[in-house]
Short mmCIF file of C-alpha atoms in Angstrom, two decimals:
data_model
loop_
_atom_site.label_atom_id
_atom_site.label_comp_id
_atom_site.label_asym_id
_atom_site.label_seq_id
_atom_site.Cartn_x
_atom_site.Cartn_y
_atom_site.Cartn_z
CA MET A 28 304.67 185.45 26.48
CA ASP A 29 304.73 182.08 25.74
CA GLN A 30 305.77 181.13 21.07
CA ILE A 31 303.17 180.07 19.17
CA ASN A 32 305.31 178.03 16.67
CA VAL A 33 303.52 177.77 13.15
CA LEU A 34 305.01 176.40 10.00
CA ILE A 35 303.86 177.74 6.05
CA ALA A 36 302.49 175.42 4.21
CA ASP A 37 301.65 176.51 0.47
CA ASP A 38 303.37 175.47 -2.40
CA HIS A 39 304.10 179.18 -3.36
CA PRO A 40 307.49 180.22 -1.85
CA LEU A 41 306.98 183.84 -2.72
CA LEU A 42 303.87 183.22 -0.29
CA ARG A 43 305.85 181.40 2.56
CA GLN A 44 308.61 184.51 2.60
CA GLY A 45 305.49 186.50 2.57
CA LEU A 46 303.61 185.04 5.58
CA THR A 47 306.86 184.19 7.23
CA ARG A 48 308.05 187.81 7.00
CA LEU A 49 304.61 189.23 8.77
CA LEU A 50 303.79 186.90 10.96
CA GLU A 51 307.70 187.35 12.12
CA LEU A 52 306.06 190.68 13.36
CA GLU A 53 305.20 189.28 16.45
CA SER A 54 306.12 188.78 19.55
CA ASP A 55 305.18 185.59 20.32
CA ILE A 56 304.87 184.25 16.85
CA ASN A 57 307.75 182.15 16.08
CA VAL A 58 307.83 180.46 11.97
CA VAL A 59 309.59 177.26 12.67
CA GLY A 60 309.70 176.32 8.83
CA GLN A 61 308.42 176.41 5.42
CA ALA A 62 306.51 173.08 3.33
CA GLY A 63 305.96 173.37 -0.27
CA SER A 64 303.71 169.99 -0.03
CA GLY A 65 301.49 167.04 1.59
CA ASP A 66 304.45 164.84 2.62
CA GLU A 67 307.55 167.87 3.00
CA THR A 68 304.44 169.26 5.72
CA LEU A 69 304.42 165.68 7.38
CA THR A 70 308.17 165.62 7.45
CA MET A 71 308.82 168.57 8.68
CA VAL A 72 306.33 168.49 11.67
CA GLU A 73 307.41 165.39 12.78
CA THR A 74 310.97 167.43 12.99
CA MET A 75 309.84 170.87 14.26
CA GLU A 76 307.17 170.64 16.05
CA PRO A 77 305.21 173.20 15.23
CA ASP A 78 301.48 174.31 17.29
CA VAL A 79 299.78 175.81 13.86
CA VAL A 80 300.10 174.51 10.58
CA LEU A 81 298.72 177.31 8.22
CA LEU A 82 297.65 174.90 5.68
CA ASP A 83 296.80 175.59 2.34
CA ILE A 84 294.79 172.80 0.48
CA ASN A 85 296.12 173.06 -3.40
CA MET A 86 299.23 171.44 -3.28
CA PRO A 87 301.55 168.85 -5.41
CA GLY A 88 301.57 165.21 -3.90
CA MET A 89 299.26 164.82 -1.26
CA ASN A 90 296.72 168.00 -1.39
CA GLY A 91 295.79 169.73 2.33
CA ILE A 92 292.92 168.06 2.87
CA GLU A 93 294.37 164.55 3.56
CA THR A 94 297.25 166.15 4.92
CA ALA A 95 295.63 167.84 8.34
CA ARG A 96 292.63 163.95 8.13
CA ILE A 97 296.48 162.29 8.26
CA LEU A 98 298.16 165.51 11.26
CA ARG A 99 294.86 164.63 13.21
CA GLU A 100 295.54 161.06 13.91
CA ARG A 101 299.84 161.62 14.22
CA HIS A 102 299.55 164.79 15.62
CA PRO A 103 296.22 165.61 17.20
CA ASP A 104 297.82 168.43 19.20
CA VAL A 105 299.14 170.27 16.23
CA CYS A 106 296.47 173.30 15.00
CA VAL A 107 296.24 173.25 11.21
CA LEU A 108 294.64 176.93 9.79
CA ALA A 109 293.95 176.71 6.26
CA LEU A 110 294.53 179.12 4.10
CA THR A 111 293.41 178.90 0.82
CA ILE A 112 291.35 180.64 -2.52
CA HIS A 113 288.94 178.66 -2.21
CA ASP A 114 285.98 179.47 -0.67
CA ASP A 115 283.39 176.97 -1.83
CA GLU A 116 281.42 175.33 1.37
CA SER A 117 282.74 171.66 0.18
CA TYR A 118 285.45 172.76 0.79
CA VAL A 119 284.73 174.02 3.84
CA SER A 120 283.22 170.76 4.88
CA GLU A 121 286.40 168.80 3.65
CA MET A 122 288.19 170.98 6.40
CA ILE A 123 285.98 170.64 9.06
CA ARG A 124 285.66 166.75 8.35
CA ALA A 125 289.59 167.07 8.73
CA GLY A 126 290.10 168.69 11.65
CA ALA A 127 291.42 171.37 10.68
CA SER A 128 290.52 174.42 12.91
CA GLY A 129 290.06 177.44 11.28
CA TYR A 130 289.88 178.09 8.07
CA LEU A 131 290.59 181.85 5.98
CA LEU A 132 290.84 182.67 2.39
CA LYS A 133 294.54 184.04 0.97
CA ASP A 134 292.69 187.34 0.09
CA ALA A 135 292.26 188.44 4.67
CA GLU A 136 293.40 190.76 6.10
CA PRO A 137 296.79 190.19 8.03
CA SER A 138 295.31 190.80 10.83
CA LYS A 139 292.55 188.55 10.55
CA VAL A 140 295.82 185.89 9.46
CA ILE A 141 297.26 186.59 12.89
CA GLN A 142 294.58 186.89 15.09
CA ALA A 143 293.31 183.55 13.54
CA ILE A 144 296.22 181.55 14.28
CA ARG A 145 296.53 182.88 18.46
CA ARG A 146 292.17 181.98 18.46
CA VAL A 147 293.05 177.87 16.99
CA SER A 148 296.84 178.24 19.69
CA LEU A 149 294.09 178.99 22.39
CA GLY A 150 291.71 175.65 21.28
CA GLU A 151 289.46 177.81 19.56
CA SER A 152 288.36 177.40 15.93
CA VAL A 153 287.30 180.26 13.17
CA TYR A 154 285.71 180.12 10.30
CA PRO A 155 284.75 182.90 8.54
CA SER A 156 280.83 183.30 9.18
CA PRO A 157 279.35 183.75 5.88
CA LEU A 158 280.95 180.00 4.89
CA MET A 159 279.56 178.63 7.53
CA GLU A 160 276.28 179.57 6.36
CA ARG A 161 277.15 177.46 3.38
CA VAL A 162 277.97 175.12 5.35
CA MET A 163 274.79 174.95 7.55
CA GLU A 164 273.20 175.31 4.65
CA HIS A 165 274.05 171.97 2.83
CA TYR A 166 274.47 169.68 5.84
CA HIS A 167 272.45 167.15 4.60
CA GLN A 168 275.70 166.23 3.05
CA MET A 169 278.30 166.15 6.25
CA GLU A 170 275.31 163.56 7.83
CA VAL A 171 276.29 160.13 6.06
CA GLU A 172 280.00 161.40 7.39
CA TYR A 173 278.40 162.25 10.58
CA GLY A 174 275.96 158.74 10.59
CA LYS A 175 275.37 158.82 14.12
CA ILE A 176 273.67 162.22 14.30
CA GLN A 177 270.86 161.07 12.92
CA ASN A 178 269.04 160.21 15.34
CA ALA A 179 269.96 163.34 17.04
CA ALA A 180 269.44 163.32 20.95
CA THR A 181 266.75 165.72 22.37
CA ILE A 182 268.78 168.49 25.01
CA ASP A 183 267.53 167.24 27.86
CA GLU A 184 268.80 162.25 26.27
CA LEU A 185 272.17 164.90 25.71
CA GLN A 186 272.14 166.49 29.48
CA LEU A 187 273.51 169.84 28.73
CA THR A 188 273.41 171.95 31.70
CA GLY A 189 271.32 175.66 30.98
CA ARG A 190 275.28 177.16 30.96
CA GLU A 191 276.94 174.83 28.38
CA LEU A 192 273.34 175.51 25.70
CA GLU A 193 274.72 179.37 26.39
CA VAL A 194 278.05 178.29 25.67
CA LEU A 195 277.04 176.42 22.96
CA GLN A 196 275.09 179.31 21.46
CA CYS A 197 278.03 181.71 21.74
CA ILE A 198 279.91 178.66 19.55
CA ALA A 199 277.88 178.36 16.71
CA GLU A 200 278.01 182.29 16.92
CA GLY A 201 282.14 181.91 16.62
CA MET A 202 282.37 183.14 19.97
CA SER A 203 286.15 182.76 21.14
CA ASN A 204 286.35 182.04 24.68
CA LYS A 205 287.30 185.50 25.69
CA GLU A 206 284.19 186.55 23.94
CA ILE A 207 282.08 184.15 24.53
CA ALA A 208 283.32 184.68 29.37
CA ARG A 209 283.19 188.25 28.62
CA THR A 210 278.98 187.89 27.20
CA LEU A 211 277.93 185.57 30.75
CA PHE A 212 280.37 187.01 32.88
CA ILE A 213 282.59 183.32 34.10
CA SER A 214 286.21 182.89 33.61
CA GLU A 215 287.98 182.33 30.65
CA LYS A 216 288.85 178.15 32.70
CA THR A 217 285.67 178.01 33.36
CA VAL A 218 284.86 178.30 29.75
CA LYS A 219 286.83 176.49 28.70
CA ASN A 220 285.33 173.88 31.23
CA HIS A 221 282.53 174.09 29.59
CA VAL A 222 283.32 173.53 26.58
CA THR A 223 285.14 170.46 26.89
CA ASN A 224 281.91 169.02 28.47
CA VAL A 225 279.98 169.88 25.74
CA LEU A 226 282.19 168.26 22.81
CA ARG A 227 281.58 165.52 25.42
CA LYS A 228 278.18 165.64 25.51
CA LEU A 229 277.61 165.94 21.57
CA GLU A 230 279.96 163.23 21.29
CA VAL A 231 282.35 165.53 18.74
CA GLU A 232 285.64 166.07 17.81
CA ASP A 233 286.06 169.91 18.49
CA ARG A 234 283.48 173.12 17.95
CA THR A 235 282.99 173.56 14.53
CA GLN A 236 282.04 170.54 14.60
CA ALA A 237 280.04 170.84 17.25
CA ALA A 238 278.26 174.13 16.62
CA VAL A 239 277.56 172.68 12.96
CA TYR A 240 275.76 169.71 15.27
CA ALA A 241 273.98 171.64 16.88
CA VAL A 242 272.93 174.42 14.32
CA SER A 243 272.06 171.15 12.57
CA LYS A 244 269.69 169.69 14.93
CA GLY A 245 267.70 173.08 15.92
CA ILE A 246 268.94 172.41 19.72
CA VAL A 247 270.95 177.03 19.03
CA SER A 248 270.56 179.09 16.67
CA PHE A 249 273.18 179.76 13.95
CA ASP A 250 272.69 184.68 13.77
CA LYS A 251 273.58 185.59 10.30
#
């Protein structure tokens, strides 16, 4: 089983240590380091090359949102999973724009954190449905950032196939690749190919942005 190298970035040493002990119980997860600030996170990513950065938003100096944005620019292969106390849709929206692959609250069950790390390491997105629902409802606040999608194309103009629409609907419902494969009776490899095509046609960077785009423009529905 491939190891998932994780860097924990949080300004509370006790929380970092607790997460480290939790994650190191998993045979497929390896904690490569702990950072207490955004600047320290960027430095440690350079040398430790983690697959996933578990990132708090509130940190001294550079906050988690700006850190995530820089990580996306410098290290696009590194997945960012936000772990924070903030349940406000504005923070979720900012982390989506910054390129985070997932967003969890600190009161999440330990099993959920472990599952989320595994999912984002596979290129999937993890955002709790209640938070995403509020993001969808406040999407107009994001349209300035995504100016290109204000003139949303029709399904025909986007040239989405029927299967790609089905995959996009599953993405909007928060399904993993494995769940999509099981639902549509296709292989996970085929799912990955469809996801790649969907992102390219929608001109977005990740699954979460694809879901926000598609739901806000009525291409697919959001299952509350």
